[in-house]
JSON list of C-alpha atoms in Angstrom, two decimals:
[
{"chain": "A", "resi": 1, "resn": "UNK", "atom": "CA", "xyz": [25.31, 95.29, 2.18]},
{"chain": "A", "resi": 2, "resn": "UNK", "atom": "CA", "xyz": [23.25, 92.42, -0.14]},
{"chain": "A", "resi": 3, "resn": "UNK", "atom": "CA", "xyz": [19.53, 91.53, 0.93]},
{"chain": "A", "resi": 4, "resn": "UNK", "atom": "CA", "xyz": [20.62, 88.12, 0.76]},
{"chain": "A", "resi": 5, "resn": "UNK", "atom": "CA", "xyz": [23.13, 85.81, 1.73]},
{"chain": "A", "resi": 6, "resn": "UNK", "atom": "CA", "xyz": [22.68, 83.68, -1.42]},
{"chain": "A", "resi": 7, "resn": "UNK", "atom": "CA", "xyz": [24.07, 84.07, -5.22]},
{"chain": "A", "resi": 8, "resn": "UNK", "atom": "CA", "xyz": [21.71, 85.37, -7.17]},
{"chain": "A", "resi": 9, "resn": "UNK", "atom": "CA", "xyz": [21.94, 85.72, -10.99]},
{"chain": "A", "resi": 10, "resn": "UNK", "atom": "CA", "xyz": [20.30, 88.24, -12.88]},
{"chain": "A", "resi": 11, "resn": "UNK", "atom": "CA", "xyz": [18.53, 85.37, -14.48]},
{"chain": "A", "resi": 12, "resn": "UNK", "atom": "CA", "xyz": [14.94, 85.68, -15.32]},
{"chain": "A", "resi": 13, "resn": "UNK", "atom": "CA", "xyz": [12.53, 83.05, -13.91]},
{"chain": "A", "resi": 14, "resn": "UNK", "atom": "CA", "xyz": [9.64, 81.75, -16.63]},
{"chain": "A", "resi": 15, "resn": "UNK", "atom": "CA", "xyz": [6.01, 79.89, -16.03]},
{"chain": "A", "resi": 16, "resn": "UNK", "atom": "CA", "xyz": [6.51, 76.19, -17.53]},
{"chain": "A", "resi": 17, "resn": "UNK", "atom": "CA", "xyz": [2.74, 75.99, -17.77]},
{"chain": "A", "resi": 18, "resn": "UNK", "atom": "CA", "xyz": [2.81, 79.94, -19.55]},
{"chain": "A", "resi": 19, "resn": "UNK", "atom": "CA", "xyz": [4.42, 78.47, -23.23]},
{"chain": "A", "resi": 20, "resn": "UNK", "atom": "CA", "xyz": [2.44, 77.71, -26.00]},
{"chain": "A", "resi": 21, "resn": "UNK", "atom": "CA", "xyz": [0.91, 74.08, -26.91]},
{"chain": "A", "resi": 22, "resn": "UNK", "atom": "CA", "xyz": [2.97, 72.93, -29.54]},
{"chain": "A", "resi": 23, "resn": "UNK", "atom": "CA", "xyz": [1.17, 72.31, -33.12]},
{"chain": "A", "resi": 24, "resn": "UNK", "atom": "CA", "xyz": [0.07, 68.45, -33.50]},
{"chain": "A", "resi": 25, "resn": "UNK", "atom": "CA", "xyz": [2.02, 66.20, -36.13]},
{"chain": "A", "resi": 26, "resn": "UNK", "atom": "CA", "xyz": [1.15, 63.28, -37.96]},
{"chain": "A", "resi": 27, "resn": "UNK", "atom": "CA", "xyz": [1.41, 60.75, -41.06]},
{"chain": "A", "resi": 28, "resn": "UNK", "atom": "CA", "xyz": [-1.65, 61.72, -43.29]},
{"chain": "A", "resi": 29, "resn": "UNK", "atom": "CA", "xyz": [-3.69, 58.09, -42.62]},
{"chain": "A", "resi": 30, "resn": "UNK", "atom": "CA", "xyz": [-6.46, 56.89, -45.11]},
{"chain": "A", "resi": 31, "resn": "UNK", "atom": "CA", "xyz": [-9.14, 55.54, -42.16]},
{"chain": "A", "resi": 32, "resn": "UNK", "atom": "CA", "xyz": [-11.18, 53.43, -45.17]},
{"chain": "A", "resi": 33, "resn": "UNK", "atom": "CA", "xyz": [-8.26, 52.01, -46.45]},
{"chain": "A", "resi": 34, "resn": "UNK", "atom": "CA", "xyz": [-6.60, 51.69, -42.59]},
{"chain": "A", "resi": 35, "resn": "UNK", "atom": "CA", "xyz": [-3.20, 52.70, -44.53]},
{"chain": "A", "resi": 36, "resn": "UNK", "atom": "CA", "xyz": [-0.83, 55.76, -44.55]},
{"chain": "A", "resi": 37, "resn": "UNK", "atom": "CA", "xyz": [-1.65, 58.43, -47.27]},
{"chain": "A", "resi": 38, "resn": "UNK", "atom": "CA", "xyz": [0.63, 58.47, -50.49]},
{"chain": "A", "resi": 39, "resn": "UNK", "atom": "CA", "xyz": [1.06, 61.49, -53.01]},
{"chain": "A", "resi": 40, "resn": "UNK", "atom": "CA", "xyz": [3.76, 60.93, -55.37]},
{"chain": "A", "resi": 41, "resn": "UNK", "atom": "CA", "xyz": [5.42, 57.95, -53.54]},
{"chain": "A", "resi": 42, "resn": "UNK", "atom": "CA", "xyz": [5.49, 59.83, -50.35]},
{"chain": "A", "resi": 43, "resn": "UNK", "atom": "CA", "xyz": [3.24, 60.02, -47.08]},
{"chain": "A", "resi": 44, "resn": "UNK", "atom": "CA", "xyz": [2.01, 63.60, -46.43]},
{"chain": "A", "resi": 45, "resn": "UNK", "atom": "CA", "xyz": [2.67, 65.10, -42.93]},
{"chain": "A", "resi": 46, "resn": "UNK", "atom": "CA", "xyz": [-1.15, 67.15, -41.87]},
{"chain": "A", "resi": 47, "resn": "UNK", "atom": "CA", "xyz": [-1.49, 69.19, -38.73]},
{"chain": "A", "resi": 48, "resn": "UNK", "atom": "CA", "xyz": [-3.88, 70.58, -35.93]},
{"chain": "A", "resi": 49, "resn": "UNK", "atom": "CA", "xyz": [-7.18, 68.91, -35.97]},
{"chain": "A", "resi": 50, "resn": "UNK", "atom": "CA", "xyz": [-6.39, 65.98, -38.36]},
{"chain": "A", "resi": 51, "resn": "UNK", "atom": "CA", "xyz": [-3.65, 65.11, -36.65]},
{"chain": "A", "resi": 52, "resn": "UNK", "atom": "CA", "xyz": [-4.90, 65.27, -33.29]},
{"chain": "A", "resi": 53, "resn": "UNK", "atom": "CA", "xyz": [-7.72, 62.92, -35.40]},
{"chain": "A", "resi": 54, "resn": "UNK", "atom": "CA", "xyz": [-5.04, 60.62, -36.28]},
{"chain": "A", "resi": 55, "resn": "UNK", "atom": "CA", "xyz": [-3.44, 60.29, -33.16]},
{"chain": "A", "resi": 56, "resn": "UNK", "atom": "CA", "xyz": [-6.33, 59.43, -31.24]},
{"chain": "A", "resi": 57, "resn": "UNK", "atom": "CA", "xyz": [-8.06, 56.72, -33.66]},
{"chain": "A", "resi": 58, "resn": "UNK", "atom": "CA", "xyz": [-4.20, 54.79, -33.68]},
{"chain": "A", "resi": 59, "resn": "UNK", "atom": "CA", "xyz": [-4.01, 55.11, -29.80]},
{"chain": "A", "resi": 60, "resn": "UNK", "atom": "CA", "xyz": [-7.42, 53.47, -29.49]},
{"chain": "A", "resi": 61, "resn": "UNK", "atom": "CA", "xyz": [-6.58, 50.44, -31.71]},
{"chain": "A", "resi": 62, "resn": "UNK", "atom": "CA", "xyz": [-3.58, 49.76, -30.33]},
{"chain": "A", "resi": 63, "resn": "UNK", "atom": "CA", "xyz": [-4.11, 46.90, -27.63]},
{"chain": "A", "resi": 64, "resn": "UNK", "atom": "CA", "xyz": [-2.16, 48.19, -24.32]},
{"chain": "A", "resi": 65, "resn": "UNK", "atom": "CA", "xyz": [1.08, 46.28, -22.93]},
{"chain": "A", "resi": 66, "resn": "UNK", "atom": "CA", "xyz": [0.99, 44.06, -26.29]},
{"chain": "A", "resi": 67, "resn": "UNK", "atom": "CA", "xyz": [3.96, 45.37, -28.73]},
{"chain": "A", "resi": 68, "resn": "UNK", "atom": "CA", "xyz": [7.11, 46.31, -27.49]},
{"chain": "A", "resi": 69, "resn": "UNK", "atom": "CA", "xyz": [7.49, 49.25, -29.32]},
{"chain": "A", "resi": 70, "resn": "UNK", "atom": "CA", "xyz": [5.18, 51.42, -27.74]},
{"chain": "A", "resi": 71, "resn": "UNK", "atom": "CA", "xyz": [5.88, 52.84, -23.85]},
{"chain": "A", "resi": 72, "resn": "UNK", "atom": "CA", "xyz": [2.68, 51.32, -21.04]},
{"chain": "A", "resi": 73, "resn": "UNK", "atom": "CA", "xyz": [1.07, 54.36, -22.01]},
{"chain": "A", "resi": 74, "resn": "UNK", "atom": "CA", "xyz": [0.41, 54.19, -25.34]},
{"chain": "A", "resi": 75, "resn": "UNK", "atom": "CA", "xyz": [-2.48, 52.46, -26.62]},
{"chain": "A", "resi": 76, "resn": "UNK", "atom": "CA", "xyz": [-5.98, 51.00, -24.68]},
{"chain": "A", "resi": 77, "resn": "UNK", "atom": "CA", "xyz": [-7.36, 48.52, -22.59]},
{"chain": "A", "resi": 78, "resn": "UNK", "atom": "CA", "xyz": [-10.90, 48.57, -24.33]},
{"chain": "A", "resi": 79, "resn": "UNK", "atom": "CA", "xyz": [-10.24, 45.02, -25.36]},
{"chain": "A", "resi": 80, "resn": "UNK", "atom": "CA", "xyz": [-10.65, 43.90, -21.25]},
{"chain": "A", "resi": 81, "resn": "UNK", "atom": "CA", "xyz": [-14.66, 44.64, -22.51]},
{"chain": "A", "resi": 82, "resn": "UNK", "atom": "CA", "xyz": [-15.14, 42.12, -24.92]},
{"chain": "A", "resi": 83, "resn": "UNK", "atom": "CA", "xyz": [-16.72, 38.92, -23.39]},
{"chain": "A", "resi": 84, "resn": "UNK", "atom": "CA", "xyz": [-17.57, 40.62, -19.99]},
{"chain": "A", "resi": 85, "resn": "UNK", "atom": "CA", "xyz": [-22.03, 40.88, -19.27]},
{"chain": "A", "resi": 86, "resn": "UNK", "atom": "CA", "xyz": [-22.19, 44.26, -18.19]},
{"chain": "A", "resi": 87, "resn": "UNK", "atom": "CA", "xyz": [-24.97, 46.79, -18.33]},
{"chain": "A", "resi": 88, "resn": "UNK", "atom": "CA", "xyz": [-25.32, 48.88, -20.66]},
{"chain": "A", "resi": 89, "resn": "UNK", "atom": "CA", "xyz": [-24.45, 51.56, -18.63]},
{"chain": "A", "resi": 90, "resn": "UNK", "atom": "CA", "xyz": [-21.31, 50.19, -16.40]},
{"chain": "A", "resi": 91, "resn": "UNK", "atom": "CA", "xyz": [-19.83, 49.01, -20.29]},
{"chain": "A", "resi": 92, "resn": "UNK", "atom": "CA", "xyz": [-20.34, 53.09, -20.97]},
{"chain": "A", "resi": 93, "resn": "UNK", "atom": "CA", "xyz": [-19.10, 54.17, -18.15]},
{"chain": "A", "resi": 94, "resn": "UNK", "atom": "CA", "xyz": [-15.79, 51.61, -18.41]},
{"chain": "A", "resi": 95, "resn": "UNK", "atom": "CA", "xyz": [-15.51, 52.34, -22.13]},
{"chain": "A", "resi": 96, "resn": "UNK", "atom": "CA", "xyz": [-15.70, 55.94, -21.60]},
{"chain": "A", "resi": 97, "resn": "UNK", "atom": "CA", "xyz": [-13.16, 56.05, -18.51]},
{"chain": "A", "resi": 98, "resn": "UNK", "atom": "CA", "xyz": [-10.97, 53.28, -20.86]},
{"chain": "A", "resi": 99, "resn": "UNK", "atom": "CA", "xyz": [-10.64, 56.30, -23.88]},
{"chain": "A", "resi": 100, "resn": "UNK", "atom": "CA", "xyz": [-9.98, 59.08, -21.23]},
{"chain": "A", "resi": 101, "resn": "UNK", "atom": "CA", "xyz": [-7.27, 57.12, -19.65]},
{"chain": "A", "resi": 102, "resn": "UNK", "atom": "CA", "xyz": [-5.88, 56.14, -23.53]},
{"chain": "A", "resi": 103, "resn": "UNK", "atom": "CA", "xyz": [-6.43, 60.07, -24.40]},
{"chain": "A", "resi": 104, "resn": "UNK", "atom": "CA", "xyz": [-4.39, 61.42, -20.65]},
{"chain": "A", "resi": 105, "resn": "UNK", "atom": "CA", "xyz": [-1.53, 61.96, -22.97]},
{"chain": "A", "resi": 106, "resn": "UNK", "atom": "CA", "xyz": [-3.21, 64.39, -25.31]},
{"chain": "A", "resi": 107, "resn": "UNK", "atom": "CA", "xyz": [-5.42, 66.30, -22.79]},
{"chain": "A", "resi": 108, "resn": "UNK", "atom": "CA", "xyz": [-2.79, 67.08, -21.02]},
{"chain": "A", "resi": 109, "resn": "UNK", "atom": "CA", "xyz": [-0.12, 68.47, -23.55]},
{"chain": "A", "resi": 110, "resn": "UNK", "atom": "CA", "xyz": [-3.82, 70.74, -24.05]},
{"chain": "A", "resi": 111, "resn": "UNK", "atom": "CA", "xyz": [-4.66, 68.91, -27.21]},
{"chain": "A", "resi": 112, "resn": "UNK", "atom": "CA", "xyz": [-8.46, 68.08, -26.16]},
{"chain": "A", "resi": 113, "resn": "UNK", "atom": "CA", "xyz": [-9.90, 70.19, -24.35]},
{"chain": "A", "resi": 114, "resn": "UNK", "atom": "CA", "xyz": [-12.65, 67.80, -23.96]},
{"chain": "A", "resi": 115, "resn": "UNK", "atom": "CA", "xyz": [-14.62, 64.89, -24.45]},
{"chain": "A", "resi": 116, "resn": "UNK", "atom": "CA", "xyz": [-18.55, 64.85, -25.72]},
{"chain": "A", "resi": 117, "resn": "UNK", "atom": "CA", "xyz": [-21.57, 62.55, -26.95]},
{"chain": "A", "resi": 118, "resn": "UNK", "atom": "CA", "xyz": [-19.90, 59.70, -25.82]},
{"chain": "A", "resi": 119, "resn": "UNK", "atom": "CA", "xyz": [-21.13, 56.31, -26.91]},
{"chain": "A", "resi": 120, "resn": "UNK", "atom": "CA", "xyz": [-20.36, 52.68, -26.67]},
{"chain": "A", "resi": 121, "resn": "UNK", "atom": "CA", "xyz": [-22.48, 49.57, -28.36]},
{"chain": "A", "resi": 122, "resn": "UNK", "atom": "CA", "xyz": [-21.60, 46.33, -28.26]},
{"chain": "A", "resi": 123, "resn": "UNK", "atom": "CA", "xyz": [-23.29, 44.53, -31.52]},
{"chain": "A", "resi": 124, "resn": "UNK", "atom": "CA", "xyz": [-22.05, 40.00, -30.72]},
{"chain": "A", "resi": 125, "resn": "UNK", "atom": "CA", "xyz": [-18.56, 40.67, -30.31]},
{"chain": "A", "resi": 126, "resn": "UNK", "atom": "CA", "xyz": [-17.54, 44.14, -31.41]},
{"chain": "A", "resi": 127, "resn": "UNK", "atom": "CA", "xyz": [-17.29, 46.88, -29.76]},
{"chain": "A", "resi": 128, "resn": "UNK", "atom": "CA", "xyz": [-17.70, 50.41, -31.13]},
{"chain": "A", "resi": 129, "resn": "UNK", "atom": "CA", "xyz": [-17.42, 53.60, -29.74]},
{"chain": "A", "resi": 130, "resn": "UNK", "atom": "CA", "xyz": [-18.06, 57.28, -31.38]},
{"chain": "A", "resi": 131, "resn": "UNK", "atom": "CA", "xyz": [-17.41, 60.18, -29.48]},
{"chain": "A", "resi": 132, "resn": "UNK", "atom": "CA", "xyz": [-16.80, 64.18, -30.45]},
{"chain": "A", "resi": 133, "resn": "UNK", "atom": "CA", "xyz": [-13.33, 65.59, -29.54]},
{"chain": "A", "resi": 134, "resn": "UNK", "atom": "CA", "xyz": [-13.03, 69.51, -28.53]},
{"chain": "A", "resi": 135, "resn": "UNK", "atom": "CA", "xyz": [-9.61, 70.69, -29.22]},
{"chain": "A", "resi": 136, "resn": "UNK", "atom": "CA", "xyz": [-8.46, 74.14, -29.87]},
{"chain": "A", "resi": 137, "resn": "UNK", "atom": "CA", "xyz": [-8.78, 73.52, -33.63]},
{"chain": "A", "resi": 138, "resn": "UNK", "atom": "CA", "xyz": [-11.88, 72.45, -34.06]},
{"chain": "A", "resi": 139, "resn": "UNK", "atom": "CA", "xyz": [-14.06, 69.84, -32.87]},
{"chain": "A", "resi": 140, "resn": "UNK", "atom": "CA", "xyz": [-13.82, 65.96, -34.60]},
{"chain": "A", "resi": 141, "resn": "UNK", "atom": "CA", "xyz": [-16.05, 63.25, -34.40]},
{"chain": "A", "resi": 142, "resn": "UNK", "atom": "CA", "xyz": [-14.23, 59.69, -33.50]},
{"chain": "A", "resi": 143, "resn": "UNK", "atom": "CA", "xyz": [-15.26, 56.16, -34.50]},
{"chain": "A", "resi": 144, "resn": "UNK", "atom": "CA", "xyz": [-13.73, 53.46, -33.61]}
]
């Protein structure tokens, strides 16, 4: 007689968290010209750390909720800090919170393991942020 009244087929159970993280890929980006990099008229694809840097940069410069082409989970809300008369400490804390929220999808995928050396500064009406991301592929400095 069977040990259970439930019919089970000998199927193995897999742990979805044990799967490897997919390699991040992105089209090559020229940060100085703010456009795609072309070689022989074709856009190049990069992987790993360079792809993560591009994804982070694009997510941070895209205003959340502004463009219908993107989901509401994509983009940043850093623009909300412009015009506010917060203290330097509060501005830095809010900018860090907005940045972490923007990058949450990449953190959840395991592409970013830490954000460190975060600094937010206002110069007139321009907010600049710089920080270092730690990834399984190495570290990278981000300046937006």
